[in-house]
Amino acid sequence: MPRNYGPATLVSVNMNYGGGPLRYAFKTRVQLASTRTALGHTAIDTSALADVQNLVFGCNSPKPARAQKITTGAAGSESSFCSDANIPALRGDGWRITPRKAGRRPCSTPRSFTAYVTINGVKYAWCFSRLPSTLSGVTITETGLTEAAPDEEGLVWGCSFPKPPKVGREVEDTEDSSTDFLCTFADPSALSSAITAGWEQVNAKGTNLTTVDDFRSLVG
């Protein structure tokens, strides 16, 4: 079926996720303003963007519901993410809705657990390798991490934005007394105190992206 290869436009859709709002930003090739309105797209003008609260981009989980409709135009069909609140009206207008999948749940194994930091209202989550209990506790405290509860809601995985800063420090391996360099993400609000406690910021590409200016640079 032919596809629309027009210019991509940066937009967001609204999701109800984890008991609160989530603004899922992405680039769409839907051209008609009326169709974007029906889908619940909000155009993002990065030059006028005031805040990035609850905003994610390049997110692996969760993803919004998707709407698709056969059209009579050259494109053959329209398909894009849609806002939760627009789903009833879209269904009534003949759109087929693919519901969003449930967000990824926390993991807890002998080797790892889910840690997260909260950035701009977003719970940025990842799997944290387990360390000896004392070292693990110190790491969590000093870097501002939170260990996710088994029923933790609202976790967001694999985002390009926001992205927490990364820190590292040398630690002793208690099994063979060797020294390893431990790296982990840190809560942006705890970065200064983590550095005071002996951690150093690791300037890895694509990390520490938390502000409006960071978002502008990322999406171009």
GROMACS .gro file of C-alpha atoms in nm:
model
  220
    1MET     CA    1   0.000   0.000   0.000
    2PRO     CA    2   0.150   0.343  -0.091
    3ARG     CA    3   0.291   0.543   0.192
    4ASN     CA    4   0.316   0.914   0.263
    5TYR     CA    5   0.673   1.035   0.228
    6GLY     CA    6   0.607   1.401   0.300
    7PRO     CA    7   0.818   1.604   0.542
    8ALA     CA    8   0.818   1.491   0.904
    9THR     CA    9   0.674   1.720   1.170
   10LEU     CA   10   0.753   1.705   1.541
   11VAL     CA   11   0.437   1.647   1.745
   12SER     CA   12   0.325   1.493   2.071
   13VAL     CA   13   0.026   1.289   2.186
   14ASN     CA   14  -0.107   1.264   2.539
   15MET     CA   15  -0.121   0.937   2.730
   16ASN     CA   16  -0.264   0.852   3.069
   17TYR     CA   17   0.017   0.647   3.216
   18GLY     CA   18   0.103   0.544   3.568
   19GLY     CA   19  -0.174   0.757   3.712
   20GLY     CA   20  -0.061   1.076   3.540
   21PRO     CA   21  -0.008   1.246   3.204
   22LEU     CA   22   0.272   1.157   2.963
   23ARG     CA   23   0.353   1.361   2.651
   24TYR     CA   24   0.493   1.125   2.390
   25ALA     CA   25   0.688   1.321   2.126
   26PHE     CA   26   0.768   1.183   1.781
   27LYS     CA   27   0.796   1.289   1.418
   28THR     CA   28   0.494   1.227   1.198
   29ARG     CA   29   0.440   1.240   0.824
   30VAL     CA   30   0.065   1.301   0.853
   31GLN     CA   31   0.014   1.609   0.640
   32LEU     CA   32  -0.345   1.729   0.685
   33ALA     CA   33  -0.398   1.957   0.984
   34SER     CA   34  -0.752   1.822   1.024
   35THR     CA   35  -0.619   1.466   1.049
   36ARG     CA   36  -0.359   1.568   1.306
   37THR     CA   37  -0.633   1.734   1.508
   38ALA     CA   38  -0.847   1.420   1.492
   39LEU     CA   39  -0.550   1.212   1.612
   40GLY     CA   40  -0.483   1.450   1.900
   41HIS     CA   41  -0.144   1.562   1.771
   42THR     CA   42   0.003   1.877   1.925
   43ALA     CA   43   0.268   2.038   1.707
   44ILE     CA   44   0.592   2.114   1.892
   45ASP     CA   45   0.763   2.438   1.795
   46THR     CA   46   1.100   2.394   1.963
   47SER     CA   47   1.178   2.766   1.936
   48ALA     CA   48   0.872   2.845   2.149
   49LEU     CA   49   0.875   2.538   2.375
   50ALA     CA   50   0.830   2.653   2.734
   51ASP     CA   51   0.879   2.331   2.931
   52VAL     CA   52   0.954   1.961   2.897
   53GLN     CA   53   0.749   1.840   3.193
   54ASN     CA   54   0.623   1.484   3.137
   55LEU     CA   55   0.773   1.488   2.785
   56VAL     CA   56   0.951   1.185   2.635
   57PHE     CA   57   1.111   1.125   2.295
   58GLY     CA   58   1.248   0.806   2.140
   59CYS     CA   59   1.083   0.595   2.406
   60ASN     CA   60   1.080   0.213   2.386
   61SER     CA   61   0.812   0.161   2.652
   62PRO     CA   62   0.539   0.268   2.678
   63LYS     CA   63   0.417   0.354   2.329
   64PRO     CA   64   0.083   0.522   2.251
   65ALA     CA   65  -0.216   0.365   2.082
   66ARG     CA   66  -0.200   0.368   1.703
   67ALA     CA   67  -0.482   0.467   1.468
   68GLN     CA   68  -0.514   0.357   1.105
   69LYS     CA   69  -0.767   0.445   0.839
   70ILE     CA   70  -0.798   0.354   0.472
   71THR     CA   71  -0.814   0.672   0.262
   72THR     CA   72  -0.904   0.759  -0.095
   73GLY     CA   73  -0.592   0.970  -0.146
   74ALA     CA   74  -0.259   0.871  -0.299
   75ALA     CA   75  -0.127   0.755   0.036
   76GLY     CA   76  -0.380   0.472   0.053
   77SER     CA   77  -0.402   0.491   0.430
   78GLU     CA   78  -0.311   0.706   0.726
   79SER     CA   79  -0.149   0.556   1.034
   80SER     CA   80  -0.005   0.728   1.337
   81PHE     CA   81   0.004   0.739   1.713
   82CYS     CA   82  -0.296   0.906   1.875
   83SER     CA   83  -0.390   1.066   2.206
   84ASP     CA   84  -0.588   0.854   2.451
   85ALA     CA   85  -0.872   1.106   2.473
   86ASN     CA   86  -0.927   1.099   2.096
   87ILE     CA   87  -0.976   0.723   2.064
   88PRO     CA   88  -1.359   0.714   2.102
   89ALA     CA   89  -1.410   0.977   1.831
   90LEU     CA   90  -1.157   0.810   1.601
   91ARG     CA   91  -1.336   0.477   1.633
   92GLY     CA   92  -1.664   0.648   1.554
   93ASP     CA   93  -1.508   0.795   1.239
   94GLY     CA   94  -1.392   0.458   1.109
   95TRP     CA   95  -1.036   0.447   1.237
   96ARG     CA   96  -0.897   0.112   1.348
   97ILE     CA   97  -0.724   0.142   1.685
   98THR     CA   98  -0.434  -0.073   1.796
   99PRO     CA   99  -0.433  -0.032   2.176
  100ARG     CA  100  -0.108   0.061   2.340
  101LYS     CA  101   0.070  -0.224   2.509
  102ALA     CA  102   0.103  -0.231   2.885
  103GLY     CA  103   0.423  -0.066   3.001
  104ARG     CA  104   0.720  -0.282   3.082
  105ARG     CA  105   0.712  -0.410   3.438
  106PRO     CA  106   0.997  -0.392   3.692
  107CYS     CA  107   1.249  -0.676   3.689
  108SER     CA  108   1.400  -0.847   3.992
  109THR     CA  109   1.642  -1.137   3.949
  110PRO     CA  110   1.946  -1.263   4.139
  111ARG     CA  111   2.158  -1.055   3.901
  112SER     CA  112   1.964  -0.731   3.859
  113PHE     CA  113   1.674  -0.512   3.967
  114THR     CA  114   1.493  -0.211   3.825
  115ALA     CA  115   1.622   0.128   3.932
  116TYR     CA  116   1.480   0.464   3.830
  117VAL     CA  117   1.528   0.837   3.867
  118THR     CA  118   1.257   1.098   3.821
  119ILE     CA  119   1.330   1.370   3.564
  120ASN     CA  120   1.070   1.634   3.475
  121GLY     CA  121   0.799   1.406   3.615
  122VAL     CA  122   0.923   1.107   3.411
  123LYS     CA  123   1.039   0.788   3.586
  124TYR     CA  124   1.341   0.692   3.374
  125ALA     CA  125   1.402   0.321   3.443
  126TRP     CA  126   1.673   0.066   3.365
  127CYS     CA  127   1.801  -0.270   3.491
  128PHE     CA  128   2.071  -0.221   3.756
  129SER     CA  129   2.321  -0.503   3.809
  130ARG     CA  130   2.319  -0.622   4.167
  131LEU     CA  131   2.626  -0.544   4.377
  132PRO     CA  132   2.730  -0.666   4.722
  133SER     CA  133   2.454  -0.540   4.953
  134THR     CA  134   2.664  -0.276   5.128
  135LEU     CA  135   2.799  -0.131   4.804
  136SER     CA  136   2.458  -0.146   4.640
  137GLY     CA  137   2.301   0.049   4.925
  138VAL     CA  138   2.572   0.315   4.918
  139THR     CA  139   2.543   0.349   4.540
  140ILE     CA  140   2.167   0.394   4.554
  141THR     CA  141   2.191   0.650   4.835
  142GLU     CA  142   2.476   0.856   4.690
  143THR     CA  143   2.345   0.871   4.334
  144GLY     CA  144   1.980   0.931   4.424
  145LEU     CA  145   1.845   0.612   4.266
  146THR     CA  146   1.520   0.447   4.369
  147GLU     CA  147   1.469   0.071   4.357
  148ALA     CA  148   1.136   0.008   4.188
  149ALA     CA  149   0.869  -0.175   4.383
  150PRO     CA  150   0.734  -0.495   4.221
  151ASP     CA  151   0.411  -0.311   4.137
  152GLU     CA  152   0.574   0.023   4.047
  153GLU     CA  153   0.369   0.211   3.788
  154GLY     CA  154   0.467   0.478   3.539
  155LEU     CA  155   0.815   0.349   3.453
  156VAL     CA  156   0.954   0.471   3.121
  157TRP     CA  157   1.221   0.268   2.942
  158GLY     CA  158   1.475   0.339   2.670
  159CYS     CA  159   1.421   0.712   2.617
  160SER     CA  160   1.645   0.935   2.412
  161PHE     CA  161   1.492   1.221   2.614
  162PRO     CA  162   1.502   1.271   2.904
  163LYS     CA  163   1.828   1.099   2.985
  164PRO     CA  164   1.997   1.117   3.326
  165PRO     CA  165   2.364   1.198   3.379
  166LYS     CA  166   2.606   0.910   3.416
  167VAL     CA  167   2.860   0.885   3.698
  168GLY     CA  168   3.136   0.644   3.786
  169ARG     CA  169   3.390   0.557   4.052
  170GLU     CA  170   3.646   0.292   4.136
  171VAL     CA  171   3.520   0.017   4.365
  172GLU     CA  172   3.688  -0.287   4.514
  173ASP     CA  173   3.571  -0.632   4.409
  174THR     CA  174   3.523  -0.814   4.740
  175GLU     CA  175   3.576  -1.155   4.578
  176ASP     CA  176   3.930  -1.103   4.449
  177SER     CA  177   4.025  -0.758   4.588
  178SER     CA  178   4.063  -0.619   4.237
  179THR     CA  179   3.950  -0.268   4.149
  180ASP     CA  180   3.670  -0.207   3.902
  181PHE     CA  181   3.522   0.113   3.761
  182LEU     CA  182   3.149   0.120   3.833
  183CYS     CA  183   2.923   0.332   3.610
  184THR     CA  184   2.557   0.412   3.666
  185PHE     CA  185   2.300   0.679   3.599
  186ALA     CA  186   2.234   0.936   3.870
  187ASP     CA  187   1.940   1.152   3.962
  188PRO     CA  188   2.018   1.501   3.823
  189SER     CA  189   1.923   1.653   4.159
  190ALA     CA  190   2.180   1.429   4.332
  191LEU     CA  191   2.465   1.487   4.086
  192SER     CA  192   2.644   1.751   4.292
  193SER     CA  193   2.629   1.549   4.614
  194ALA     CA  194   2.739   1.233   4.430
  195ILE     CA  195   3.048   1.412   4.302
  196THR     CA  196   3.119   1.535   4.655
  197ALA     CA  197   3.091   1.173   4.775
  198GLY     CA  198   3.363   1.062   4.532
  199TRP     CA  199   3.180   0.991   4.208
  200GLU     CA  200   3.288   1.156   3.884
  201GLN     CA  201   3.063   1.256   3.598
  202VAL     CA  202   3.110   1.042   3.289
  203ASN     CA  203   3.054   1.253   2.981
  204ALA     CA  204   2.899   0.978   2.770
  205LYS     CA  205   2.729   1.088   2.449
  206GLY     CA  206   2.352   1.108   2.475
  207THR     CA  207   2.338   1.140   2.853
  208ASN     CA  208   2.240   1.425   3.086
  209LEU     CA  209   1.962   1.549   2.857
  210THR     CA  210   1.704   1.710   3.083
  211THR     CA  211   1.629   2.067   2.973
  212VAL     CA  212   1.440   2.249   2.698
  213ASP     CA  213   1.772   2.337   2.533
  214ASP     CA  214   1.881   1.972   2.547
  215PHE     CA  215   1.558   1.869   2.376
  216ARG     CA  216   1.601   2.132   2.104
  217SER     CA  217   1.954   2.009   2.031
  218LEU     CA  218   1.843   1.646   2.019
  219VAL     CA  219   1.549   1.682   1.779
  220GLY     CA  220   1.713   1.948   1.563
   0.00000   0.00000   0.00000
